[in-house]
Short mmCIF file of C-alpha atoms and ligand atoms in Angstrom, two decimals:
data_model
loop_
_atom_site.label_atom_id
_atom_site.label_comp_id
_atom_site.label_asym_id
_atom_site.label_seq_id
_atom_site.Cartn_x
_atom_site.Cartn_y
_atom_site.Cartn_z
CA MET F 1 7.40 -8.53 -72.23
CA ILE F 2 8.20 -7.33 -68.33
CA GLN F 3 5.24 -8.32 -66.33
CA ALA F 4 4.91 -5.27 -63.62
CA ILE F 5 1.90 -6.46 -62.01
CA ILE F 6 2.03 -10.01 -60.01
CA LYS F 7 -0.93 -11.35 -58.03
CA PRO F 8 0.61 -12.11 -54.93
CA GLU F 9 1.45 -15.99 -53.95
CA VAL F 10 -0.56 -15.41 -50.48
CA GLU F 11 -4.06 -14.01 -49.79
CA PHE F 12 -5.48 -12.95 -46.43
CA THR F 13 -8.97 -13.27 -46.30
CA GLY F 14 -9.64 -11.55 -42.90
CA LYS F 15 -10.19 -14.68 -40.93
CA GLU F 16 -7.18 -17.14 -43.04
CA LEU F 17 -4.46 -17.43 -44.76
CA ARG F 18 -4.63 -19.03 -48.65
CA GLY F 19 -1.74 -19.69 -50.94
CA ALA F 20 0.60 -22.44 -51.41
CA PRO F 21 3.51 -21.41 -49.03
CA VAL F 22 0.88 -21.28 -46.08
CA GLN F 23 2.28 -23.98 -43.46
CA THR F 24 -0.49 -24.84 -40.80
CA LEU F 25 0.50 -26.12 -37.12
CA VAL F 26 -1.71 -28.39 -35.44
CA ARG F 27 -1.53 -28.08 -31.62
CA LYS F 28 -3.66 -31.17 -29.57
CA MET F 29 -4.10 -31.66 -25.94
CA LYS F 30 -1.07 -34.06 -26.02
CA ASN F 31 1.46 -31.41 -27.09
CA LEU F 32 0.26 -29.27 -24.03
CA GLU F 33 1.57 -31.18 -21.32
CA GLY F 34 2.75 -28.99 -18.27
CA VAL F 35 0.31 -25.92 -19.51
CA PHE F 36 -2.67 -26.66 -17.72
CA VAL F 37 -2.90 -26.73 -13.86
CA ASP F 38 -4.79 -29.71 -13.41
CA GLN F 39 -2.25 -31.97 -14.82
CA ASN F 40 -4.58 -34.90 -13.46
CA ALA F 41 -7.12 -33.79 -15.60
CA TRP F 42 -5.02 -33.38 -18.98
CA LYS F 43 -3.77 -37.10 -18.59
CA LEU F 44 -7.29 -38.28 -18.59
CA SER F 45 -7.96 -35.83 -21.65
CA ASN F 46 -8.51 -37.04 -25.09
CA PRO F 47 -4.85 -36.51 -26.31
CA GLU F 48 -6.63 -36.20 -29.74
CA GLN F 49 -8.63 -32.93 -29.42
CA VAL F 50 -7.57 -30.09 -30.99
CA LEU F 51 -6.77 -26.73 -29.08
CA TYR F 52 -5.59 -24.52 -31.90
CA THR F 53 -3.83 -24.28 -35.01
CA VAL F 54 -1.79 -21.53 -36.10
CA GLU F 55 -1.37 -20.70 -40.29
CA SER F 56 1.72 -19.25 -41.13
CA TYR F 57 3.46 -17.31 -43.97
CA CYS F 58 7.48 -17.33 -43.62
CA PRO F 59 8.75 -15.99 -47.41
CA VAL F 60 12.06 -15.84 -45.98
CA ALA F 61 14.08 -18.63 -44.14
CA GLY F 62 14.18 -18.88 -40.47
CA GLY F 63 16.75 -16.57 -38.61
CA THR F 64 16.88 -14.16 -41.54
CA GLU F 65 17.56 -11.18 -40.34
CA GLY F 66 15.31 -8.26 -41.30
CA GLY F 67 12.96 -10.27 -42.73
CA LEU F 68 9.11 -10.91 -41.28
CA PHE F 69 6.91 -13.63 -40.59
CA PHE F 70 3.08 -13.43 -40.85
CA GLY F 71 0.67 -15.53 -38.89
CA ILE F 72 -2.89 -16.24 -37.83
CA THR F 73 -3.58 -18.32 -34.45
CA HIS F 74 -7.04 -20.14 -34.17
CA ILE F 75 -8.08 -20.98 -30.91
CA ASN F 76 -11.20 -23.10 -30.29
CA SER F 77 -13.35 -22.85 -27.21
CA GLY F 78 -13.30 -24.75 -24.30
CA ASP F 79 -11.76 -25.67 -21.02
CA LEU F 80 -9.63 -28.21 -18.89
CA SER F 81 -11.03 -28.07 -15.28
CA GLY F 82 -12.27 -24.70 -15.77
CA GLU F 83 -9.19 -23.13 -17.16
CA PHE F 84 -9.86 -21.90 -20.65
CA PHE F 85 -7.76 -23.23 -23.75
CA MET F 86 -4.83 -21.57 -24.43
CA THR F 87 -0.99 -21.10 -26.42
CA LYS F 88 1.79 -23.21 -25.07
CA GLY F 89 3.19 -19.41 -24.52
CA HIS F 90 6.33 -18.60 -25.24
CA ILE F 91 9.43 -16.07 -25.43
CA HIS F 92 11.29 -15.22 -28.51
CA GLU F 93 14.91 -17.66 -28.69
CA LYS F 94 16.46 -13.60 -29.50
CA PRO F 95 14.57 -12.27 -26.43
CA ASN F 96 14.93 -8.66 -27.84
CA ARG F 97 12.53 -8.89 -30.39
CA GLY F 98 9.44 -7.73 -30.37
CA GLU F 99 5.58 -8.70 -32.40
CA TYR F 100 2.24 -7.15 -33.19
CA TYR F 101 -0.87 -9.38 -32.41
CA TRP F 102 -4.51 -8.04 -33.11
CA GLY F 103 -7.80 -9.65 -32.66
CA ILE F 104 -9.78 -10.63 -35.52
CA ARG F 105 -12.66 -12.92 -34.51
CA GLY F 106 -14.02 -13.93 -30.93
CA ASP F 107 -13.00 -12.77 -27.44
CA GLY F 108 -9.76 -13.34 -25.59
CA LEU F 109 -7.11 -12.43 -23.66
CA LEU F 110 -3.36 -11.60 -24.29
CA VAL F 111 -0.99 -12.56 -20.80
CA LEU F 112 2.44 -11.10 -21.40
CA LYS F 113 4.90 -11.94 -19.22
CA PRO F 114 8.38 -9.71 -18.63
CA MET F 115 11.59 -11.63 -17.82
CA GLU F 116 12.26 -8.83 -15.44
CA GLY F 117 8.74 -8.03 -13.83
CA ASP F 118 5.10 -8.37 -13.34
CA PRO F 119 2.87 -9.71 -15.90
CA TRP F 120 0.00 -7.97 -17.67
CA VAL F 121 -3.38 -9.03 -18.91
CA GLU F 122 -4.62 -7.28 -22.55
CA LYS F 123 -8.35 -7.45 -23.76
CA VAL F 124 -8.11 -9.44 -27.37
CA PHE F 125 -11.26 -8.50 -29.14
CA PRO F 126 -11.71 -7.89 -33.21
CA GLY F 127 -9.89 -4.61 -33.89
CA SER F 128 -7.84 -4.98 -30.77
CA LEU F 129 -4.20 -4.26 -31.37
CA HIS F 130 -1.44 -5.57 -29.13
CA TYR F 131 2.51 -4.72 -29.55
CA ILE F 132 4.85 -7.23 -27.53
CA PRO F 133 7.77 -5.84 -26.63
CA GLY F 134 11.05 -7.81 -26.67
CA TYR F 135 12.10 -9.72 -23.54
CA THR F 136 8.13 -10.30 -22.73
CA ALA F 137 6.92 -13.88 -23.10
CA HIS F 138 3.31 -14.21 -24.80
CA ARG F 139 0.14 -16.47 -24.29
CA LEU F 140 -3.22 -16.24 -25.73
CA ILE F 141 -6.38 -17.28 -24.13
CA ASN F 142 -9.70 -17.76 -25.81
CA THR F 143 -12.31 -16.51 -23.21
CA GLY F 144 -15.44 -17.18 -25.35
CA LYS F 145 -18.07 -18.90 -26.61
CA GLU F 146 -16.38 -19.55 -30.23
CA ILE F 147 -13.47 -19.35 -32.04
CA LEU F 148 -10.66 -16.75 -31.27
CA ASP F 149 -8.41 -15.42 -34.65
CA VAL F 150 -5.92 -13.75 -34.07
CA GLY F 151 -2.88 -12.28 -36.25
CA ALA F 152 0.53 -11.88 -35.57
CA CYS F 153 3.61 -10.44 -37.14
CA TRP F 154 6.86 -11.32 -35.85
CA PRO F 155 10.69 -10.87 -37.02
CA ALA F 156 12.03 -14.04 -39.18
CA ASP F 157 14.99 -14.21 -36.79
CA ALA F 158 12.52 -14.23 -33.52
CA GLY F 159 12.70 -18.22 -32.93
CA HIS F 160 10.42 -19.38 -30.02
CA GLU F 161 11.50 -20.56 -26.71
CA TYR F 162 9.28 -22.69 -24.73
CA GLY F 163 10.98 -24.32 -21.77
CA GLN F 164 12.17 -21.55 -19.43
CA ILE F 165 8.44 -19.67 -19.65
CA LEU F 166 6.81 -23.74 -19.20
CA LYS F 167 8.96 -24.21 -15.68
CA ASP F 168 8.36 -20.54 -14.60
CA GLY F 169 5.06 -20.04 -15.29
CA PHE F 170 3.18 -16.90 -16.36
CA GLY F 171 2.07 -15.82 -12.88
CA ILE F 172 -1.43 -15.73 -14.26
CA ARG F 173 -4.00 -18.39 -15.04
CA VAL F 174 -7.67 -17.41 -16.19
CA PHE F 175 -10.72 -19.73 -15.52
CA GLN F 176 -14.35 -19.65 -16.56
CA GLY F 177 -16.24 -17.82 -13.52
CA SER F 178 -19.96 -17.70 -12.86
CA GLU F 179 -20.01 -14.05 -14.14
CA GLY F 180 -17.10 -14.45 -17.11
CA PRO F 181 -13.51 -14.80 -16.57
CA ARG F 182 -11.87 -15.23 -13.40
CA VAL F 183 -8.08 -14.55 -13.39
CA ARG F 184 -5.87 -15.56 -10.76
CA PHE F 185 -2.45 -14.59 -9.67
CA GLU F 186 0.22 -16.96 -9.08
C1 LIG W 201 4.92 -16.65 -33.16
C2 LIG W 201 3.83 -15.82 -32.47
C3 LIG W 201 2.52 -16.99 -32.99
C4 LIG W 201 2.65 -18.31 -31.88
C5 LIG W 201 0.87 -19.19 -31.97
C6 LIG W 201 1.05 -20.11 -31.32
O1 LIG W 201 5.59 -15.80 -32.56
O2 LIG W 201 3.76 -15.55 -31.32
O3 LIG W 201 2.04 -16.88 -34.21
O4 LIG W 201 3.68 -19.18 -32.35
O5 LIG W 201 0.03 -18.08 -31.31
O6 LIG W 201 1.70 -19.74 -29.84
P1 LIG W 201 2.64 -20.94 -29.33
O7 LIG W 201 3.02 -20.63 -27.95
O8 LIG W 201 2.15 -22.20 -29.13
O9 LIG W 201 3.79 -20.58 -30.37
ZN1 LIG W 202 5.86 -14.74 -30.50
#
């Protein structure tokens, strides 16, 4: 008998991914060398502190043209010398590849830096939708008091390139201010 209706191998509960193929990547303080402006504070920080985790579902091999990957990033609330916890930030290895992000829980900012041109910042909140164009580096920042959960969908052949933007910077840093997040242009 042909089984016409099958149960999908992954479930998106609204907050997280569940299912055997889901992979989880943990990024700790020790993995974020050169990310925060206060490198002295970074050296003195707890290297095992978890800043964010990324759950991803990659149903095809990395590099498959036409394939799509799906992920949820969970960024803890906190700061290092006043600078909010954030992702490393990257541009795609195939730089013309775009991506979608959407806010699920918490409050944050998405910093976007085109290869040529000035950076801009978008507010991330439950229900916010963000189109990340190609040739644009992207970084998430948790500016809230609770965890920030953000969904993502990107091409399986996009890849990740971290080195250049780490060297050049996003041109924008976000700190804890007395009246909320303070954006500093560099
Ligand atoms: C992948 C997508 C996200 C990030 C994740 C962690 O293209 O943009 O899944 O990988 O938010 O950020 P990062 O900069 O450490 O890879
Ligand atoms: Zn990306």
